[in-house]
mmCIF file of C-alpha atoms in Angstrom:
data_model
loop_
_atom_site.group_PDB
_atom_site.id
_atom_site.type_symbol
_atom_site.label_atom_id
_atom_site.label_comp_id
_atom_site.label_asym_id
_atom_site.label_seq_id
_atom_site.Cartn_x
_atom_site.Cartn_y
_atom_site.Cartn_z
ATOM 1 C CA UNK H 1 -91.363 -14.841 65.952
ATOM 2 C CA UNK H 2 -88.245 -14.722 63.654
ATOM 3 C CA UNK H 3 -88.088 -10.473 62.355
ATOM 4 C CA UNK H 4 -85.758 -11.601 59.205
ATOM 5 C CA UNK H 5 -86.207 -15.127 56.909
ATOM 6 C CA UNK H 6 -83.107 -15.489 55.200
ATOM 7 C CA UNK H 7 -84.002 -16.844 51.667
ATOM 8 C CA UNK H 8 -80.997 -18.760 49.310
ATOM 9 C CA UNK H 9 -80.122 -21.365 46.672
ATOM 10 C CA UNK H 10 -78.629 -24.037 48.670
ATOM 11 C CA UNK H 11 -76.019 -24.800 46.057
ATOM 12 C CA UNK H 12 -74.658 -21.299 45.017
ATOM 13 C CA UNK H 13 -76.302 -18.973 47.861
ATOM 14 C CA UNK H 14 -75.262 -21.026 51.017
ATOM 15 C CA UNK H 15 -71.894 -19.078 52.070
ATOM 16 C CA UNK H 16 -73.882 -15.653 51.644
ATOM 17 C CA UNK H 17 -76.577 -16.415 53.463
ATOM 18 C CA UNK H 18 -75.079 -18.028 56.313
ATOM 19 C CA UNK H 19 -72.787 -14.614 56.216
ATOM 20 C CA UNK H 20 -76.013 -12.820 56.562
ATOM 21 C CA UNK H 21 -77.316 -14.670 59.481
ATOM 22 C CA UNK H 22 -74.254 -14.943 61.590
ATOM 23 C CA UNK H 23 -73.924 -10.823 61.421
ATOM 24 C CA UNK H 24 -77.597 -9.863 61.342
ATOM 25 C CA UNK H 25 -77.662 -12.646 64.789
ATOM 26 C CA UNK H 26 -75.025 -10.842 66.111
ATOM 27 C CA UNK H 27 -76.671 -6.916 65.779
ATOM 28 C CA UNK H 28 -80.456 -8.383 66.069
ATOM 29 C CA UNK H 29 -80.118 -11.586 68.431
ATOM 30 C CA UNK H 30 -80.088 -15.340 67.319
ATOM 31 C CA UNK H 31 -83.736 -15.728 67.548
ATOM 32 C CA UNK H 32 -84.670 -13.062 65.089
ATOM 33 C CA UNK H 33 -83.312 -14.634 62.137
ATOM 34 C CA UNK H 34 -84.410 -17.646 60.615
ATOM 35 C CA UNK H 35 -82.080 -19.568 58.606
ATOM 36 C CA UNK H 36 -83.041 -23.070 57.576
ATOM 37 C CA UNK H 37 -80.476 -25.079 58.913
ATOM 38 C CA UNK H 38 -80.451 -23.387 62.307
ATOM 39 C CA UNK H 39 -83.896 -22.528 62.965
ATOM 40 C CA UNK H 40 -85.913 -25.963 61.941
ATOM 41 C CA UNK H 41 -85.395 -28.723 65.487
ATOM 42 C CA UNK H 42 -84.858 -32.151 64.663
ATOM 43 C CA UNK H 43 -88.182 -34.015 64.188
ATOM 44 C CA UNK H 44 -90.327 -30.654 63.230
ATOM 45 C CA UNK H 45 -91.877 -31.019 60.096
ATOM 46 C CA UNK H 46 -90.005 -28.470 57.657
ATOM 47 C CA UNK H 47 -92.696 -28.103 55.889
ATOM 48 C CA UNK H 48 -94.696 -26.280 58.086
ATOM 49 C CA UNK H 49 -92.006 -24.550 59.655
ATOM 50 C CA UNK H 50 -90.737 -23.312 56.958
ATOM 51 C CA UNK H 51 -93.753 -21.839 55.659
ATOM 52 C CA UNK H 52 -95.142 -20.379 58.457
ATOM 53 C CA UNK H 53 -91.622 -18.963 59.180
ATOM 54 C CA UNK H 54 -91.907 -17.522 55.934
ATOM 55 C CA UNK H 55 -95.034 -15.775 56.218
ATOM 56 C CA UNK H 56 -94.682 -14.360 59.599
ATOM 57 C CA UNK H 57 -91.268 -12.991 59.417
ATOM 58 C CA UNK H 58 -91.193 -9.142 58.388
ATOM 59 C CA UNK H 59 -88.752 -9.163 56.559
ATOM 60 C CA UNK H 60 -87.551 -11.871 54.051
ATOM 61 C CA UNK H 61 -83.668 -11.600 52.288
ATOM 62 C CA UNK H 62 -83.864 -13.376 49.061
ATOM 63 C CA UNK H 63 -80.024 -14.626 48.070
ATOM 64 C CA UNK H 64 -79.921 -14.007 44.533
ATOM 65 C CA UNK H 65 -76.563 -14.825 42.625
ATOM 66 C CA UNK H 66 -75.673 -15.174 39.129
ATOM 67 C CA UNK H 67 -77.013 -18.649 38.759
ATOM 68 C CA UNK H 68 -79.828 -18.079 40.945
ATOM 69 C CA UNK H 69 -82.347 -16.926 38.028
ATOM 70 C CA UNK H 70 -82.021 -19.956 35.668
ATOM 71 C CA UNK H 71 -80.347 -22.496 38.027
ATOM 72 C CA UNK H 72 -81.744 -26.218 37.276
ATOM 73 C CA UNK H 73 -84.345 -28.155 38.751
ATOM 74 C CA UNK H 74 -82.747 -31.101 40.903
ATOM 75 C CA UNK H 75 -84.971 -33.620 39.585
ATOM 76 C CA UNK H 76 -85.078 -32.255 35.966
ATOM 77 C CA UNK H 77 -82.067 -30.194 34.602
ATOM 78 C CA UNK H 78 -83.866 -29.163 31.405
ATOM 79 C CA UNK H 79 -86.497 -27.406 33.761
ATOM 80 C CA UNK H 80 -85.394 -24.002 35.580
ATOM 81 C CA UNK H 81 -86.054 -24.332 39.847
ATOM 82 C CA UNK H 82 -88.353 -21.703 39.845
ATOM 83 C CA UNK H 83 -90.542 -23.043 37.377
ATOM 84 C CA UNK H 84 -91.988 -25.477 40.109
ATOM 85 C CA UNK H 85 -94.319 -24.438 42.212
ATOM 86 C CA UNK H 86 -93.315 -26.709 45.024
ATOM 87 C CA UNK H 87 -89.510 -25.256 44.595
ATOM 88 C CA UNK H 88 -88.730 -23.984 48.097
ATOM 89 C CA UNK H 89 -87.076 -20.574 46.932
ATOM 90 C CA UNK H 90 -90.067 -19.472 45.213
ATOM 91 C CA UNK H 91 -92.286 -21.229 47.079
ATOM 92 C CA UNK H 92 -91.026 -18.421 50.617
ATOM 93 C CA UNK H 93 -91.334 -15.521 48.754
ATOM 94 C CA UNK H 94 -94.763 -16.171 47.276
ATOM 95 C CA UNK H 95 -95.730 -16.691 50.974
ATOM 96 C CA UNK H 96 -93.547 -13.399 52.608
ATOM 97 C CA UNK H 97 -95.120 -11.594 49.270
ATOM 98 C CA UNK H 98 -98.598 -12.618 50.179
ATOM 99 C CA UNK H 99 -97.952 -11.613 53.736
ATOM 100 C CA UNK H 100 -97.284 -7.979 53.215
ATOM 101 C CA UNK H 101 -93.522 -8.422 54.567
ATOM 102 C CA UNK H 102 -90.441 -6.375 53.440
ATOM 103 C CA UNK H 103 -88.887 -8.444 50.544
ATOM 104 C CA UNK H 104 -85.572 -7.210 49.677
ATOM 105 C CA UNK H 105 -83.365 -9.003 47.270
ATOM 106 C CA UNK H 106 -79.784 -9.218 47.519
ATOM 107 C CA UNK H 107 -77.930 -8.999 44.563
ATOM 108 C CA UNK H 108 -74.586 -10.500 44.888
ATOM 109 C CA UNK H 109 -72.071 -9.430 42.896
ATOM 110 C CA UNK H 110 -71.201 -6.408 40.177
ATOM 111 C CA UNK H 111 -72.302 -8.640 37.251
ATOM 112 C CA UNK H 112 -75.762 -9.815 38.998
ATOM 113 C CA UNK H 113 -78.680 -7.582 36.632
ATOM 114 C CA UNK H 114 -81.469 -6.215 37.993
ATOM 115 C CA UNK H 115 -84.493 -8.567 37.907
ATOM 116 C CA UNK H 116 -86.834 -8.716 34.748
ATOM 117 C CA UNK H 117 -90.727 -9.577 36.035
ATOM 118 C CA UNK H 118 -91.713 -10.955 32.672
ATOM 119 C CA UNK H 119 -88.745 -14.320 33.556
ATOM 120 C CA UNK H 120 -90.283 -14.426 36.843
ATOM 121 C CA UNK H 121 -93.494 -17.022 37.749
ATOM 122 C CA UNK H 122 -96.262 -14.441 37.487
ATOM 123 C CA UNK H 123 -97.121 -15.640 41.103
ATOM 124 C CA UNK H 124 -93.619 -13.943 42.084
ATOM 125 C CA UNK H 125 -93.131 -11.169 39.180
ATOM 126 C CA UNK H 126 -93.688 -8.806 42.131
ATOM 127 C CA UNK H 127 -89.833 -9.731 43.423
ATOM 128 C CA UNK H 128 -88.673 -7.517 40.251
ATOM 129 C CA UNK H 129 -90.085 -4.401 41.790
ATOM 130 C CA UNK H 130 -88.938 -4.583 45.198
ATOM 131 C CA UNK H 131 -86.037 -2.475 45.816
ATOM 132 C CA UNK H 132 -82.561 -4.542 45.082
ATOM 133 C CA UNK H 133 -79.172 -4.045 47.740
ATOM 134 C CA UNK H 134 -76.439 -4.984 46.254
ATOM 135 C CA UNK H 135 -74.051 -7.008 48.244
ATOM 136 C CA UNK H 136 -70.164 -7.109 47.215
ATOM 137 C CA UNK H 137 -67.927 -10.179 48.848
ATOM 138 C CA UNK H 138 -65.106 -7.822 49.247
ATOM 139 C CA UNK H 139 -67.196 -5.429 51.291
ATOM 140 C CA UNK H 140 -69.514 -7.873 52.679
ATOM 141 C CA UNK H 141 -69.284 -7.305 56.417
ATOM 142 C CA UNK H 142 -69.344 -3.183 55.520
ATOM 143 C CA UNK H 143 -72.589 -3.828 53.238
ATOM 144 C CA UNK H 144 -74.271 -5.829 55.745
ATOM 145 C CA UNK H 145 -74.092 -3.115 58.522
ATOM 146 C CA UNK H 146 -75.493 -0.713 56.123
ATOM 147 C CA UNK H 147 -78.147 -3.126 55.150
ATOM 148 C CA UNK H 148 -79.244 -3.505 58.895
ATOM 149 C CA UNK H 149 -78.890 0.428 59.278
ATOM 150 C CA UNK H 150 -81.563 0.931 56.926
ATOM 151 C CA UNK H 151 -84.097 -2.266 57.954
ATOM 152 C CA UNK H 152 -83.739 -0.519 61.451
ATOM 153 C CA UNK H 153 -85.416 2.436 59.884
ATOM 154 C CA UNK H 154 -87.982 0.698 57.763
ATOM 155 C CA UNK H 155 -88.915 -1.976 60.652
ATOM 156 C CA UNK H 156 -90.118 -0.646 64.254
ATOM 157 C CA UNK H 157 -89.987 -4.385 65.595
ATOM 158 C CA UNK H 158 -85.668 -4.291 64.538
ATOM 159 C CA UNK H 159 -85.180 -1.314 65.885
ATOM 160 C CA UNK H 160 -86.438 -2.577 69.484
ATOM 161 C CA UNK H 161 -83.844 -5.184 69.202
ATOM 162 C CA UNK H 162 -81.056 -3.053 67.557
ATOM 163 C CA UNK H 163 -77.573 -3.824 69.996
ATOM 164 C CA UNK H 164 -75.836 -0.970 67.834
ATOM 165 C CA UNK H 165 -78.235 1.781 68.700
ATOM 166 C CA UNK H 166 -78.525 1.052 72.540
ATOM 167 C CA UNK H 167 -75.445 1.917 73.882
ATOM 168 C CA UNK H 168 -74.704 2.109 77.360
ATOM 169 C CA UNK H 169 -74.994 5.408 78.180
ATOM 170 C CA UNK H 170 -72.545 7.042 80.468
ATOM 171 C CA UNK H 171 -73.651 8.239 83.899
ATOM 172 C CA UNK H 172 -73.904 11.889 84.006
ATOM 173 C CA UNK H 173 -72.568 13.039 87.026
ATOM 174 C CA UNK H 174 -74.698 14.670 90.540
ATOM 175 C CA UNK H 175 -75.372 18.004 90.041
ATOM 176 C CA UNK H 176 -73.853 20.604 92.697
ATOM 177 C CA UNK H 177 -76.713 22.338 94.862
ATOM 178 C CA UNK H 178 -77.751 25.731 93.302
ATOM 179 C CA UNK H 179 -79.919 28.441 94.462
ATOM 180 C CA UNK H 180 -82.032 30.142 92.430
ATOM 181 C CA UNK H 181 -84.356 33.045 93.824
ATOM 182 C CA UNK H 182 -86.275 34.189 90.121
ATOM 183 C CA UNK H 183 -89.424 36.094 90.984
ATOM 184 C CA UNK H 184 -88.822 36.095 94.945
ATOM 185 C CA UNK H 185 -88.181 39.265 97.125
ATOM 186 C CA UNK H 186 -87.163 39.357 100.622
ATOM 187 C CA UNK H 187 -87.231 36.753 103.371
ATOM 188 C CA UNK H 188 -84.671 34.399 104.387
ATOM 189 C CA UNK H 189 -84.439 30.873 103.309
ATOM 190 C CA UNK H 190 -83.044 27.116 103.746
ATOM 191 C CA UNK H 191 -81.274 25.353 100.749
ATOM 192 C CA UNK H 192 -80.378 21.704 101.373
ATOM 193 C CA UNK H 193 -76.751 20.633 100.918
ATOM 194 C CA UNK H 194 -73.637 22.458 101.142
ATOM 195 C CA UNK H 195 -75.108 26.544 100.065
ATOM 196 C CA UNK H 196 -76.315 27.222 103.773
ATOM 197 C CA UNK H 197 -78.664 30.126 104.443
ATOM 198 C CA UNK H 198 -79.472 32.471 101.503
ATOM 199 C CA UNK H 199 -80.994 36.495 101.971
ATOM 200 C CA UNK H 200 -82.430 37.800 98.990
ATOM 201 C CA UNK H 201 -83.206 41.581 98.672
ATOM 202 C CA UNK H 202 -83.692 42.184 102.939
ATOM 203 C CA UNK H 203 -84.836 45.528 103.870
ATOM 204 C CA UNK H 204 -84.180 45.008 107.835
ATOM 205 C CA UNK H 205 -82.230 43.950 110.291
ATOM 206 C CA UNK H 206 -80.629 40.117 109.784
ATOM 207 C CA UNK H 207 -79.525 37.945 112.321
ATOM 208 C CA UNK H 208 -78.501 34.602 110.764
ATOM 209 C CA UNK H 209 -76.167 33.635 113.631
ATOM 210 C CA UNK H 210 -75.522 33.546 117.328
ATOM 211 C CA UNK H 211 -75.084 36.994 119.620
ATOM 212 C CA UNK H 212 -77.039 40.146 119.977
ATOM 213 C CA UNK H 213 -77.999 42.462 117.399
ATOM 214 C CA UNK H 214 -77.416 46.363 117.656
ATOM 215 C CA UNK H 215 -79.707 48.816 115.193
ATOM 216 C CA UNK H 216 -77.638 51.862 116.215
ATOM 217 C CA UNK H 217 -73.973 52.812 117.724
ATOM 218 C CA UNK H 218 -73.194 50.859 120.567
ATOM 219 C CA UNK H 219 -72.151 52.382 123.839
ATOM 220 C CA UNK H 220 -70.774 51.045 127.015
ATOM 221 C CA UNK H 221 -69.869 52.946 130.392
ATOM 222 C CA UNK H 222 -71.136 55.907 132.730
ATOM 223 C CA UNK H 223 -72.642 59.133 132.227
ATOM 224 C CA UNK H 224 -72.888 59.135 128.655
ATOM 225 C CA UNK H 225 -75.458 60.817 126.504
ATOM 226 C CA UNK H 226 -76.549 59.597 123.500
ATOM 227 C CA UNK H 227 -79.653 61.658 121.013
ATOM 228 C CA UNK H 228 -80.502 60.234 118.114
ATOM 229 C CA UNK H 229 -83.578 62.076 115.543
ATOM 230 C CA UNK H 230 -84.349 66.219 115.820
ATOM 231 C CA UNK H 231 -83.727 67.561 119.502
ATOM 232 C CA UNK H 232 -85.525 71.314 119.916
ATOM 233 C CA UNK H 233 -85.765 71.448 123.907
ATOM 234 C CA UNK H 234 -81.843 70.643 125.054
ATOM 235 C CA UNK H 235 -80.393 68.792 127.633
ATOM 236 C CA UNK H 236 -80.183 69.417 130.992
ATOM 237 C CA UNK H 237 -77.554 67.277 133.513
ATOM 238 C CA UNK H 238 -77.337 67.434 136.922
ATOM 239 C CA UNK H 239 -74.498 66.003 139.094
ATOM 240 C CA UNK H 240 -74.067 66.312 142.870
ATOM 241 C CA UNK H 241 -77.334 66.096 145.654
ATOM 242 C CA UNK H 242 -80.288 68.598 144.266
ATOM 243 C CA UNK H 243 -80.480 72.206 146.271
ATOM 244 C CA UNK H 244 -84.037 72.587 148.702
ATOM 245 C CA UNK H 245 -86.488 74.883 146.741
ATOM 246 C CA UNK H 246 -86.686 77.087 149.434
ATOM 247 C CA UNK H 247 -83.183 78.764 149.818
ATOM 248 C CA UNK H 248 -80.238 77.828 150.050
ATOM 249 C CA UNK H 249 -79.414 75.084 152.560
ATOM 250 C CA UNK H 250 -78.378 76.257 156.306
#
């Protein structure tokens, strides 16, 4: 289904409104816009196409220039276009009206006035109230990008197929291996990467490596003593071959 119909004057409108599709195709995708000339295959029966294009589409852009209000009708130049009711201009917006869509005219130009309903069809004398954009040719690619900017906001099925506001987004980088210990006490524990082994808050004796472990001094050698805590009863040493208890020795 095409998001925006693109509505214009083929005689005055034509170079806006092929402006308008080739940058709203460019931010939205070819297949979102409809635009007469591109969008209806040879042999399909305009008719239909275009009015089913026109009543489907959420959004509908109607062209609207200077001459656009009382241009002439083709067949009969004392008769305005839009006085027909089979004139293909008003004939898409009475449809996109009827269908509840977005119509937003485009007012192209400084000198184009706001719209007056009462020199409208009554069948399209709602056009007058829809909000207006106004579209300058010297700022036209500038105007545009605003114009999409604020459909994205008013239309949830645009802004799934917005290319501006889906950037590629840049790769945040690994993060390094912490270690965090909130609400823990004691023990010892493995952390996977590069932090090793981690102690919080031991109360003992720790042996995280290879060797032997030693709670007090360490002492090596012969005949050394060694009292560790309260002593009261001494210490007796001996050296040599213990006397007989009966006397001396003969």
């Amino acid at each position: 289904m095409h998001e925006i119909f693109i509505n214009y004057r083929t005689k005055n409108g034509k170079p806006v409104a092929y402006m308008c599709d080739e940058k709203l195709s460019a931010r939205f995708g070819p297949d979102s816009v409809f635009l007469a000339r591109k969008s209806i295959d040879p042999g399909d029966n305009y008719i239909e196409t275009l009015d089913q294009a026109a009543r489907r589409s959420r959004v509908l852009l109607a062209v609207i220039d200077e001459q656009w209000l009382d241009a002439p009708h083709r067949h009969d130049p004392a008769r305005r276009a839009l006085d027909d009711p089979k004139d293909w201009v008003r004939r898409e917006i009475e449809e996109a009206l009827a269908s509840g869509a977005l119509v937003v005219p485009l007012l192209i130009g400084r000198h184009v006035e706001q719209l007056d309903p009462h020199r409208l069809p009554a069948s399209m004398a709602e056009l007058a109230e829809c909000q207006y954009t106004r579209l300058d040719l010297h700022t036209l690619d500038a105007d545009l990008t605003g114009l999409g900017d604020r459909l994205v906001r008013q239309v949830r099925g645009l802004a799934a197929l917005d290319r501006h506001s889906h950037p590629d987004a840049a790769e945040e980088p690994e993060p390094r291996p912490t270690v965090r210990n909130d609400q823990q006490r004691g023990g010892i524990g493995q952390v996977g990467g590069s932090v090793g082994t981690f102690v919080n808050d031991a109360h003992g004796s720790l042996h995280t490596g290879r060797g032997d472990v030693y709670e007090g001094p360490r002492i090596e050698g012969d005949g050394t003593n060694y009292v560790a805590g309260d002593n009261r009863g001494g210490i007796r040493q001996r050296f040599g071959p213990r006397a007989p208890r009966g006397g001396d020795a003969q």
